[in-house]
Amino acid sequence: MSNKCQGGNNINIWQNYNSGELLYRATNPNGNLSLGKGTKQATEGVQVHKFRNRNYEYWVWDGTLDSPQSGTLEVYKNNRILMRQTCRKN
């Protein structure tokens, strides 16, 4: 899955063929972030991919009920939302 989000974030999520591990890579003008050990679940018909890095959680929503080609990137710290960006699938 590949998304282009507001603020210049480019998000790629894929599953490692050999290990089955769910991986996350974000690139933006401020740098890159790579995470592993993600989870995937369906919520009200929409997939959400979740990754953790210390006190931060990154949630990538794969589409919405109204628009399957759009999505959302949410960043939480200590269970409080810090950022929400709309995304478009590439």
PDB file of N, CA, C and O in Angstrom, residues 42-78:
ATOM      1  N   ALA A  42      -9.616  -4.889  10.610  1.00  0.00           N
ATOM      2  CA  ALA A  42     -10.737  -4.258   9.913  1.00  0.00           C
ATOM      3  C   ALA A  42     -11.639  -3.605  10.944  1.00  0.00           C
ATOM      4  O   ALA A  42     -11.990  -4.214  11.947  1.00  0.00           O
ATOM      5  N   THR A  43     -11.965  -2.338  10.706  1.00  0.00           N
ATOM      6  CA  THR A  43     -12.872  -1.591  11.574  1.00  0.00           C
ATOM      7  C   THR A  43     -13.969  -0.993  10.713  1.00  0.00           C
ATOM      8  O   THR A  43     -13.685  -0.145   9.872  1.00  0.00           O
ATOM      9  N   GLU A  44     -15.184  -1.451  10.896  1.00  0.00           N
ATOM     10  CA  GLU A  44     -16.327  -0.966  10.114  1.00  0.00           C
ATOM     11  C   GLU A  44     -16.058  -1.024   8.618  1.00  0.00           C
ATOM     12  O   GLU A  44     -16.356  -0.101   7.875  1.00  0.00           O
ATOM     13  N   GLY A  45     -15.419  -2.121   8.169  1.00  0.00           N
ATOM     14  CA  GLY A  45     -15.182  -2.320   6.752  1.00  0.00           C
ATOM     15  C   GLY A  45     -13.958  -1.617   6.196  1.00  0.00           C
ATOM     16  O   GLY A  45     -13.690  -1.691   5.007  1.00  0.00           O
ATOM     17  N   VAL A  46     -13.189  -0.943   7.026  1.00  0.00           N
ATOM     18  CA  VAL A  46     -11.987  -0.234   6.589  1.00  0.00           C
ATOM     19  C   VAL A  46     -10.786  -0.827   7.332  1.00  0.00           C
ATOM     20  O   VAL A  46     -10.844  -1.053   8.533  1.00  0.00           O
ATOM     21  N   GLN A  47      -9.695  -1.079   6.608  1.00  0.00           N
ATOM     22  CA  GLN A  47      -8.482  -1.604   7.225  1.00  0.00           C
ATOM     23  C   GLN A  47      -7.715  -0.489   7.917  1.00  0.00           C
ATOM     24  O   GLN A  47      -7.593   0.616   7.383  1.00  0.00           O
ATOM     25  N   VAL A  48      -7.175  -0.779   9.089  1.00  0.00           N
ATOM     26  CA  VAL A  48      -6.276   0.144   9.776  1.00  0.00           C
ATOM     27  C   VAL A  48      -5.001  -0.613  10.116  1.00  0.00           C
ATOM     28  O   VAL A  48      -5.043  -1.734  10.605  1.00  0.00           O
ATOM     29  N   HIS A  49      -3.863   0.004   9.780  1.00  0.00           N
ATOM     30  CA  HIS A  49      -2.545  -0.552  10.060  1.00  0.00           C
ATOM     31  C   HIS A  49      -1.958   0.252  11.208  1.00  0.00           C
ATOM     32  O   HIS A  49      -1.943   1.484  11.154  1.00  0.00           O
ATOM     33  N   LYS A  50      -1.474  -0.432  12.240  1.00  0.00           N
ATOM     34  CA  LYS A  50      -0.965   0.246  13.432  1.00  0.00           C
ATOM     35  C   LYS A  50       0.484  -0.155  13.681  1.00  0.00           C
ATOM     36  O   LYS A  50       0.824  -1.339  13.604  1.00  0.00           O
ATOM     37  N   PHE A  51       1.302   0.852  13.996  1.00  0.00           N
ATOM     38  CA  PHE A  51       2.718   0.651  14.289  1.00  0.00           C
ATOM     39  C   PHE A  51       3.072   1.455  15.532  1.00  0.00           C
ATOM     40  O   PHE A  51       2.508   2.515  15.762  1.00  0.00           O
ATOM     41  N   ARG A  52       4.029   0.956  16.304  1.00  0.00           N
ATOM     42  CA  ARG A  52       4.426   1.616  17.550  1.00  0.00           C
ATOM     43  C   ARG A  52       5.929   1.901  17.514  1.00  0.00           C
ATOM     44  O   ARG A  52       6.716   1.098  17.050  1.00  0.00           O
ATOM     45  N   ASN A  53       6.281   3.083  18.033  1.00  0.00           N
ATOM     46  CA  ASN A  53       7.676   3.484  18.200  1.00  0.00           C
ATOM     47  C   ASN A  53       7.777   4.224  19.526  1.00  0.00           C
ATOM     48  O   ASN A  53       7.391   5.384  19.618  1.00  0.00           O
ATOM     49  N   ARG A  54       8.215   3.530  20.566  1.00  0.00           N
ATOM     50  CA  ARG A  54       8.274   4.060  21.930  1.00  0.00           C
ATOM     51  C   ARG A  54       6.884   4.526  22.363  1.00  0.00           C
ATOM     52  O   ARG A  54       5.962   3.735  22.404  1.00  0.00           O
ATOM     53  N   ASN A  55       6.726   5.827  22.684  1.00  0.00           N
ATOM     54  CA  ASN A  55       5.428   6.350  23.129  1.00  0.00           C
ATOM     55  C   ASN A  55       4.521   6.777  21.979  1.00  0.00           C
ATOM     56  O   ASN A  55       3.437   7.292  22.206  1.00  0.00           O
ATOM     57  N   TYR A  56       4.976   6.593  20.747  1.00  0.00           N
ATOM     58  CA  TYR A  56       4.215   7.030  19.571  1.00  0.00           C
ATOM     59  C   TYR A  56       3.532   5.854  18.899  1.00  0.00           C
ATOM     60  O   TYR A  56       4.090   4.760  18.831  1.00  0.00           O
ATOM     61  N   GLU A  57       2.339   6.096  18.404  1.00  0.00           N
ATOM     62  CA  GLU A  57       1.631   5.123  17.577  1.00  0.00           C
ATOM     63  C   GLU A  57       1.273   5.790  16.268  1.00  0.00           C
ATOM     64  O   GLU A  57       0.871   6.954  16.240  1.00  0.00           O
ATOM     65  N   TYR A  58       1.422   5.043  15.188  1.00  0.00           N
ATOM     66  CA  TYR A  58       1.113   5.522  13.845  1.00  0.00           C
ATOM     67  C   TYR A  58      -0.008   4.641  13.300  1.00  0.00           C
ATOM     68  O   TYR A  58       0.159   3.429  13.216  1.00  0.00           O
ATOM     69  N   TRP A  59      -1.127   5.266  12.979  1.00  0.00           N
ATOM     70  CA  TRP A  59      -2.265   4.551  12.421  1.00  0.00           C
ATOM     71  C   TRP A  59      -2.457   5.019  10.988  1.00  0.00           C
ATOM     72  O   TRP A  59      -2.544   6.220  10.731  1.00  0.00           O
ATOM     73  N   VAL A  60      -2.531   4.073  10.064  1.00  0.00           N
ATOM     74  CA  VAL A  60      -2.786   4.391   8.662  1.00  0.00           C
ATOM     75  C   VAL A  60      -4.087   3.706   8.270  1.00  0.00           C
ATOM     76  O   VAL A  60      -4.173   2.482   8.259  1.00  0.00           O
ATOM     77  N   TRP A  61      -5.093   4.530   7.986  1.00  0.00           N
ATOM     78  CA  TRP A  61      -6.405   4.030   7.575  1.00  0.00           C
ATOM     79  C   TRP A  61      -6.389   3.841   6.067  1.00  0.00           C
ATOM     80  O   TRP A  61      -6.071   4.767   5.325  1.00  0.00           O
ATOM     81  N   ASP A  62      -6.741   2.656   5.621  1.00  0.00           N
ATOM     82  CA  ASP A  62      -6.723   2.296   4.198  1.00  0.00           C
ATOM     83  C   ASP A  62      -8.085   2.583   3.579  1.00  0.00           C
ATOM     84  O   ASP A  62      -8.923   1.704   3.467  1.00  0.00           O
ATOM     85  N   GLY A  63      -8.310   3.857   3.237  1.00  0.00           N
ATOM     86  CA  GLY A  63      -9.579   4.263   2.641  1.00  0.00           C
ATOM     87  C   GLY A  63     -10.593   4.671   3.688  1.00  0.00           C
ATOM     88  O   GLY A  63     -10.336   4.624   4.894  1.00  0.00           O
ATOM     89  N   THR A  64     -11.723   5.113   3.204  1.00  0.00           N
ATOM     90  CA  THR A  64     -12.870   5.424   4.058  1.00  0.00           C
ATOM     91  C   THR A  64     -14.085   4.757   3.444  1.00  0.00           C
ATOM     92  O   THR A  64     -14.042   4.312   2.300  1.00  0.00           O
ATOM     93  N   LEU A  65     -15.169   4.701   4.168  1.00  0.00           N
ATOM     94  CA  LEU A  65     -16.379   4.095   3.614  1.00  0.00           C
ATOM     95  C   LEU A  65     -16.878   4.877   2.408  1.00  0.00           C
ATOM     96  O   LEU A  65     -17.382   4.311   1.450  1.00  0.00           O
ATOM     97  N   ASP A  66     -16.717   6.204   2.431  1.00  0.00           N
ATOM     98  CA  ASP A  66     -17.180   7.048   1.327  1.00  0.00           C
ATOM     99  C   ASP A  66     -16.213   7.091   0.153  1.00  0.00           C
ATOM    100  O   ASP A  66     -16.627   7.288  -0.981  1.00  0.00           O
ATOM    101  N   SER A  67     -14.929   6.939   0.427  1.00  0.00           N
ATOM    102  CA  SER A  67     -13.912   7.085  -0.617  1.00  0.00           C
ATOM    103  C   SER A  67     -12.785   6.075  -0.414  1.00  0.00           C
ATOM    104  O   SER A  67     -11.852   6.321   0.349  1.00  0.00           O
ATOM    105  N   PRO A  68     -12.841   4.935  -1.112  1.00  0.00           N
ATOM    106  CA  PRO A  68     -11.811   3.910  -0.937  1.00  0.00           C
ATOM    107  C   PRO A  68     -10.415   4.356  -1.382  1.00  0.00           C
ATOM    108  O   PRO A  68      -9.429   3.760  -0.989  1.00  0.00           O
ATOM    109  N   GLN A  69     -10.300   5.406  -2.207  1.00  0.00           N
ATOM    110  CA  GLN A  69      -8.993   5.870  -2.672  1.00  0.00           C
ATOM    111  C   GLN A  69      -8.336   6.878  -1.735  1.00  0.00           C
ATOM    112  O   GLN A  69      -7.218   7.300  -1.956  1.00  0.00           O
ATOM    113  N   SER A  70      -9.042   7.286  -0.690  1.00  0.00           N
ATOM    114  CA  SER A  70      -8.443   8.202   0.275  1.00  0.00           C
ATOM    115  C   SER A  70      -8.185   7.444   1.571  1.00  0.00           C
ATOM    116  O   SER A  70      -8.638   6.323   1.751  1.00  0.00           O
ATOM    117  N   GLY A  71      -7.446   8.056   2.451  1.00  0.00           N
ATOM    118  CA  GLY A  71      -7.153   7.429   3.733  1.00  0.00           C
ATOM    119  C   GLY A  71      -6.727   8.493   4.723  1.00  0.00           C
ATOM    120  O   GLY A  71      -6.835   9.692   4.456  1.00  0.00           O
ATOM    121  N   THR A  72      -6.206   8.059   5.855  1.00  0.00           N
ATOM    122  CA  THR A  72      -5.808   8.987   6.913  1.00  0.00           C
ATOM    123  C   THR A  72      -4.578   8.451   7.616  1.00  0.00           C
ATOM    124  O   THR A  72      -4.476   7.253   7.873  1.00  0.00           O
ATOM    125  N   LEU A  73      -3.663   9.355   7.938  1.00  0.00           N
ATOM    126  CA  LEU A  73      -2.525   9.059   8.798  1.00  0.00           C
ATOM    127  C   LEU A  73      -2.783   9.756  10.121  1.00  0.00           C
ATOM    128  O   LEU A  73      -3.045  10.960  10.155  1.00  0.00           O
ATOM    129  N   GLU A  74      -2.741   8.995  11.217  1.00  0.00           N
ATOM    130  CA  GLU A  74      -2.914   9.560  12.555  1.00  0.00           C
ATOM    131  C   GLU A  74      -1.687   9.198  13.389  1.00  0.00           C
ATOM    132  O   GLU A  74      -1.210   8.069  13.339  1.00  0.00           O
ATOM    133  N   VAL A  75      -1.190  10.177  14.148  1.00  0.00           N
ATOM    134  CA  VAL A  75      -0.047   9.947  15.033  1.00  0.00           C
ATOM    135  C   VAL A  75      -0.483  10.270  16.454  1.00  0.00           C
ATOM    136  O   VAL A  75      -1.051  11.342  16.709  1.00  0.00           O
ATOM    137  N   TYR A  76      -0.242   9.332  17.353  1.00  0.00           N
ATOM    138  CA  TYR A  76      -0.606   9.469  18.762  1.00  0.00           C
ATOM    139  C   TYR A  76       0.646   9.409  19.618  1.00  0.00           C
ATOM    140  O   TYR A  76       1.596   8.687  19.301  1.00  0.00           O
ATOM    141  N   LYS A  77       0.656  10.158  20.707  1.00  0.00           N
ATOM    142  CA  LYS A  77       1.695  10.044  21.724  1.00  0.00           C
ATOM    143  C   LYS A  77       0.996   9.883  23.063  1.00  0.00           C
ATOM    144  O   LYS A  77       0.157  10.711  23.430  1.00  0.00           O
ATOM    145  N   ASN A  78       1.337   8.809  23.766  1.00  0.00           N
ATOM    146  CA  ASN A  78       0.703   8.498  25.057  1.00  0.00           C
ATOM    147  C   ASN A  78      -0.823   8.543  24.947  1.00  0.00           C
ATOM    148  O   ASN A  78      -1.503   9.134  25.778  1.00  0.00           O
TER     149      ASN A  78
END
